[in-house]
Coordinates of C-alpha atoms in Angstrom, one line a residue:
Chain A
Q1 CA -91.2 1.9 -1.1
V2 CA -88.8 -0.3 -0.1
Q3 CA -85.2 0.4 0.1
L4 CA -82.0 -1.5 0.7
Q5 CA -78.9 -0.6 2.4
E6 CA -75.7 -2.4 2.4
S7 CA -73.3 -2.4 5.3
G8 CA -70.1 -4.1 6.3
P9 CA -66.1 -3.7 6.3
G10 CA -64.5 -2.2 3.4
L11 CA -61.4 -3.9 3.7
V12 CA -60.9 -7.4 4.1
K13 CA -57.7 -9.2 4.4
P14 CA -57.0 -12.3 1.7
S15 CA -57.9 -15.5 2.7
E16 CA -60.4 -13.8 5.5
T17 CA -64.3 -13.9 5.2
L18 CA -66.0 -11.0 4.0
S19 CA -69.0 -10.3 5.2
L20 CA -72.0 -8.0 4.7
T21 CA -75.7 -7.4 5.5
C22 CA -78.3 -5.6 3.8
T23 CA -81.1 -3.7 5.5
V24 CA -84.6 -3.7 4.4
S25 CA -86.8 -0.7 5.0
G26 CA -90.0 0.6 4.2
G27 CA -91.4 -2.8 3.9
S28 CA -90.8 -6.4 5.2
I29 CA -88.4 -9.2 4.3
S30 CA -91.1 -11.9 4.3
G31 CA -92.6 -13.3 1.4
R32 CA -90.0 -12.0 -1.0
Y33 CA -86.6 -13.5 -2.5
W34 CA -83.4 -11.1 -1.9
G35 CA -80.3 -11.4 -3.6
W36 CA -76.8 -10.2 -3.7
I37 CA -74.7 -8.7 -7.1
R38 CA -70.9 -7.9 -7.1
Q39 CA -69.4 -6.0 -9.4
P40 CA -65.3 -5.8 -9.8
P41 CA -64.2 -2.1 -10.7
G42 CA -64.6 -1.0 -14.6
K43 CA -66.3 -4.7 -15.1
G44 CA -69.6 -6.2 -15.4
L45 CA -72.6 -7.4 -12.9
E46 CA -72.5 -10.9 -11.4
W47 CA -75.3 -12.7 -10.1
I48 CA -73.7 -14.3 -6.6
G49 CA -77.0 -15.7 -5.1
Y50 CA -80.0 -15.7 -3.6
V51 CA -82.1 -16.2 -0.3
Y52 CA -86.0 -16.9 0.2
Y53 CA -87.4 -15.1 3.3
S54 CA -87.9 -18.9 4.6
G55 CA -84.1 -19.4 4.2
N56 CA -83.9 -21.1 1.0
T57 CA -80.9 -20.1 -1.1
N58 CA -79.4 -21.0 -4.5
Y59 CA -75.9 -19.8 -5.4
N60 CA -73.8 -19.1 -8.5
P61 CA -72.1 -22.2 -9.3
S62 CA -68.9 -20.6 -9.8
L63 CA -68.9 -19.2 -6.2
K64 CA -70.9 -22.0 -4.4
S65 CA -68.1 -23.5 -2.2
R66 CA -67.2 -19.9 -0.8
V67 CA -70.4 -18.2 -0.3
S68 CA -73.4 -18.5 2.2
I69 CA -76.2 -16.3 2.0
S70 CA -78.8 -15.9 5.4
V71 CA -81.8 -14.3 6.5
D72 CA -82.8 -12.7 9.6
T73 CA -86.5 -11.6 9.8
S74 CA -86.4 -10.5 12.9
K75 CA -84.1 -7.5 12.1
N76 CA -85.4 -7.3 8.5
Q77 CA -82.0 -8.0 7.2
F78 CA -80.2 -10.9 4.9
S79 CA -76.6 -11.3 5.0
L80 CA -73.4 -12.7 2.4
K81 CA -70.4 -14.3 3.7
L82 CA -67.7 -15.2 1.2
S83 CA -64.7 -16.9 2.6
S84 CA -61.2 -17.4 1.5
V85 CA -61.3 -14.0 -0.4
T86 CA -58.7 -12.9 -2.8
A87 CA -58.1 -9.6 -4.7
A88 CA -60.4 -11.3 -7.4
D89 CA -63.1 -10.6 -5.0
T90 CA -62.7 -6.9 -4.9
A91 CA -65.7 -5.2 -6.1
I92 CA -68.9 -3.1 -5.4
Y93 CA -71.3 -5.4 -3.8
F94 CA -75.0 -5.1 -4.3
C95 CA -78.1 -6.1 -2.5
A96 CA -81.3 -6.2 -4.2
R97 CA -85.1 -7.6 -3.9
Y98 CA -86.6 -9.9 -6.3
A99 CA -89.7 -8.0 -7.7
T100 CA -92.0 -11.0 -7.3
S101 CA -92.6 -13.6 -4.8
T102 CA -92.2 -16.6 -7.7
F103 CA -89.8 -17.6 -10.7
P104 CA -88.8 -16.6 -12.9
N105 CA -87.9 -13.2 -11.7
W106 CA -85.7 -10.0 -11.8
F107 CA -84.2 -7.4 -9.5
D108 CA -86.0 -4.2 -8.3
P109 CA -84.9 -2.3 -6.4
W110 CA -81.4 -2.3 -5.5
G111 CA -79.3 -1.0 -2.8
Q112 CA -76.6 1.7 -3.7
G113 CA -73.8 -0.8 -3.5
T114 CA -70.9 -0.9 -1.2
L115 CA -67.2 -1.3 -2.2
V116 CA -65.1 -3.8 -0.5
I117 CA -61.5 -4.0 -1.3
V118 CA -59.4 -7.3 -0.6
S119 CA -56.0 -6.6 0.4
S120 CA -53.6 -6.9 3.4
Chain B
Q1 CA -70.8 -21.9 -17.7
T2 CA -73.4 -19.9 -19.7
V3 CA -72.4 -16.8 -21.4
V4 CA -74.7 -14.1 -22.3
T5 CA -73.4 -12.1 -24.8
Q6 CA -73.9 -8.1 -25.3
E7 CA -72.0 -5.8 -27.6
P8 CA -69.2 -4.3 -25.8
S9 CA -69.8 -0.7 -27.2
F10 CA -72.9 1.2 -29.1
S11 CA -72.8 4.7 -30.3
V12 CA -76.3 6.5 -31.2
S13 CA -76.8 10.1 -32.4
P14 CA -79.2 12.0 -30.4
G15 CA -82.7 11.6 -31.5
G16 CA -81.5 8.4 -33.3
T17 CA -82.8 4.9 -32.5
V18 CA -80.6 2.1 -31.2
T19 CA -81.0 -1.8 -30.8
L20 CA -78.7 -3.2 -28.0
T21 CA -79.1 -7.2 -28.0
C22 CA -78.4 -10.2 -25.4
G23 CA -78.2 -13.5 -27.0
L24 CA -76.6 -16.7 -25.1
S25 CA -73.7 -18.9 -26.6
S26 CA -75.7 -22.2 -26.8
A27 CA -79.3 -21.4 -27.2
S28 CA -81.8 -18.8 -28.6
V29 CA -83.1 -16.3 -25.9
S30 CA -87.1 -16.5 -25.6
T31 CA -89.6 -15.0 -23.4
N32 CA -89.0 -18.2 -21.1
Y33 CA -85.5 -16.6 -20.3
C34 CA -87.6 -13.4 -18.6
P35 CA -85.3 -10.9 -19.8
S36 CA -84.8 -8.0 -17.6
W37 CA -82.6 -4.8 -18.4
Y38 CA -80.8 -2.4 -16.3
Q39 CA -79.3 1.0 -16.9
Q40 CA -76.3 1.9 -14.6
T41 CA -74.3 5.3 -14.9
P42 CA -70.9 5.7 -13.1
G43 CA -71.0 5.6 -9.6
Q44 CA -74.7 4.6 -9.3
A45 CA -76.6 1.3 -8.6
P46 CA -78.2 -0.2 -11.5
R47 CA -81.8 1.0 -12.8
T48 CA -84.5 -1.6 -13.7
L49 CA -85.7 -0.7 -17.0
I50 CA -87.4 -3.5 -18.6
Y51 CA -88.6 -7.3 -17.2
N52 CA -90.1 -9.8 -18.5
T53 CA -89.1 -9.1 -22.1
N54 CA -90.9 -6.5 -22.8
T55 CA -92.4 -4.3 -19.4
R56 CA -91.2 -1.0 -18.8
S57 CA -90.8 -0.5 -15.0
S58 CA -92.0 2.0 -13.2
G59 CA -91.2 5.8 -14.4
V60 CA -89.0 4.4 -17.4
P61 CA -90.0 6.7 -20.4
D62 CA -91.5 5.0 -23.3
R63 CA -88.5 5.7 -25.4
F64 CA -87.2 2.8 -23.8
S65 CA -88.6 -0.8 -25.3
G66 CA -88.2 -4.6 -24.9
S67 CA -88.4 -7.4 -27.3
I68 CA -87.3 -10.6 -28.7
L69 CA -85.2 -10.1 -32.3
G70 CA -84.5 -13.2 -33.7
N71 CA -82.7 -15.4 -31.2
K72 CA -81.9 -12.8 -28.7
A73 CA -83.4 -10.3 -26.4
A74 CA -83.3 -6.4 -27.3
L75 CA -83.5 -3.3 -26.0
T76 CA -84.5 -0.5 -28.2
I77 CA -84.1 3.4 -27.3
T78 CA -85.9 5.5 -29.8
G79 CA -85.1 9.0 -29.5
A80 CA -82.0 9.1 -27.8
Q81 CA -81.1 11.6 -25.4
A82 CA -77.8 12.5 -23.9
D83 CA -78.7 11.4 -20.2
D84 CA -79.4 7.8 -22.1
E85 CA -75.5 7.8 -22.3
S86 CA -74.9 4.8 -19.7
D87 CA -74.1 0.9 -19.1
Y88 CA -76.8 -1.5 -19.9
Y89 CA -76.8 -4.8 -18.7
C90 CA -79.4 -7.7 -19.6
L91 CA -80.5 -10.6 -16.8
L92 CA -81.6 -14.0 -18.0
Y93 CA -83.3 -16.6 -15.8
M94 CA -81.5 -19.9 -16.8
G95 CA -83.9 -22.0 -14.7
S96 CA -83.6 -24.0 -11.3
G97 CA -83.3 -20.7 -9.6
S98 CA -80.3 -19.0 -11.2
W99 CA -79.6 -16.1 -13.2
V100 CA -76.5 -14.8 -15.2
F101 CA -75.9 -11.0 -16.6
G102 CA -74.5 -10.0 -19.9
G103 CA -71.2 -8.7 -20.2
G104 CA -73.2 -5.0 -20.7
T105 CA -73.3 -2.3 -23.3
K106 CA -71.3 0.8 -22.9
L107 CA -73.6 3.3 -25.0
T108 CA -72.4 6.7 -26.1
V109 CA -74.5 9.4 -27.0
L110 CA -73.1 11.7 -29.8

């Protein structure tokens, strides 16, 4: 059974870059799409973007200028970078696998999420 | 930016039936949007309930069902139980490799 685990700093200073990694266990990262989703405290879910195992990506237009998602198949990991962060980027960040290898698609399973606070 | 609308809150009595909806500000939701539904309890990751409009994810009780009702996607809970009290989110595929979540519905069972 595939499991996902987010990791990275829980505190990032304003204007710096948030960096998170999602480690996939119980299955290969190859052949699938992988996504990042975030949830500000007390608010709803927001789709950030995805990466295909080959490296193809797509991002939420509202974040596109600041976000980058990459994949490392040798480590069975994919990563999120969000630059020029502000307090508005404080959120729980989830990684998730897309359930199939084609579009359209949906998320299953999800990682447990990691809280990132943007503060000086 | 596309807005996906959900009822902010809903209440249902134990044993009752409730239908949550997921709409679009500027179009009708159809199966082409591949609606999926997620349940989230406080402090937990979302759990996939329904995908492809009406297919239950593995292990999801059959009291949860998905459909298209009119111009919206719908999640119906039949015979609500206390542990169904959660936040529910829909997700729509907008095409060209992009998705949008609804704002979520907080369901109270009382």
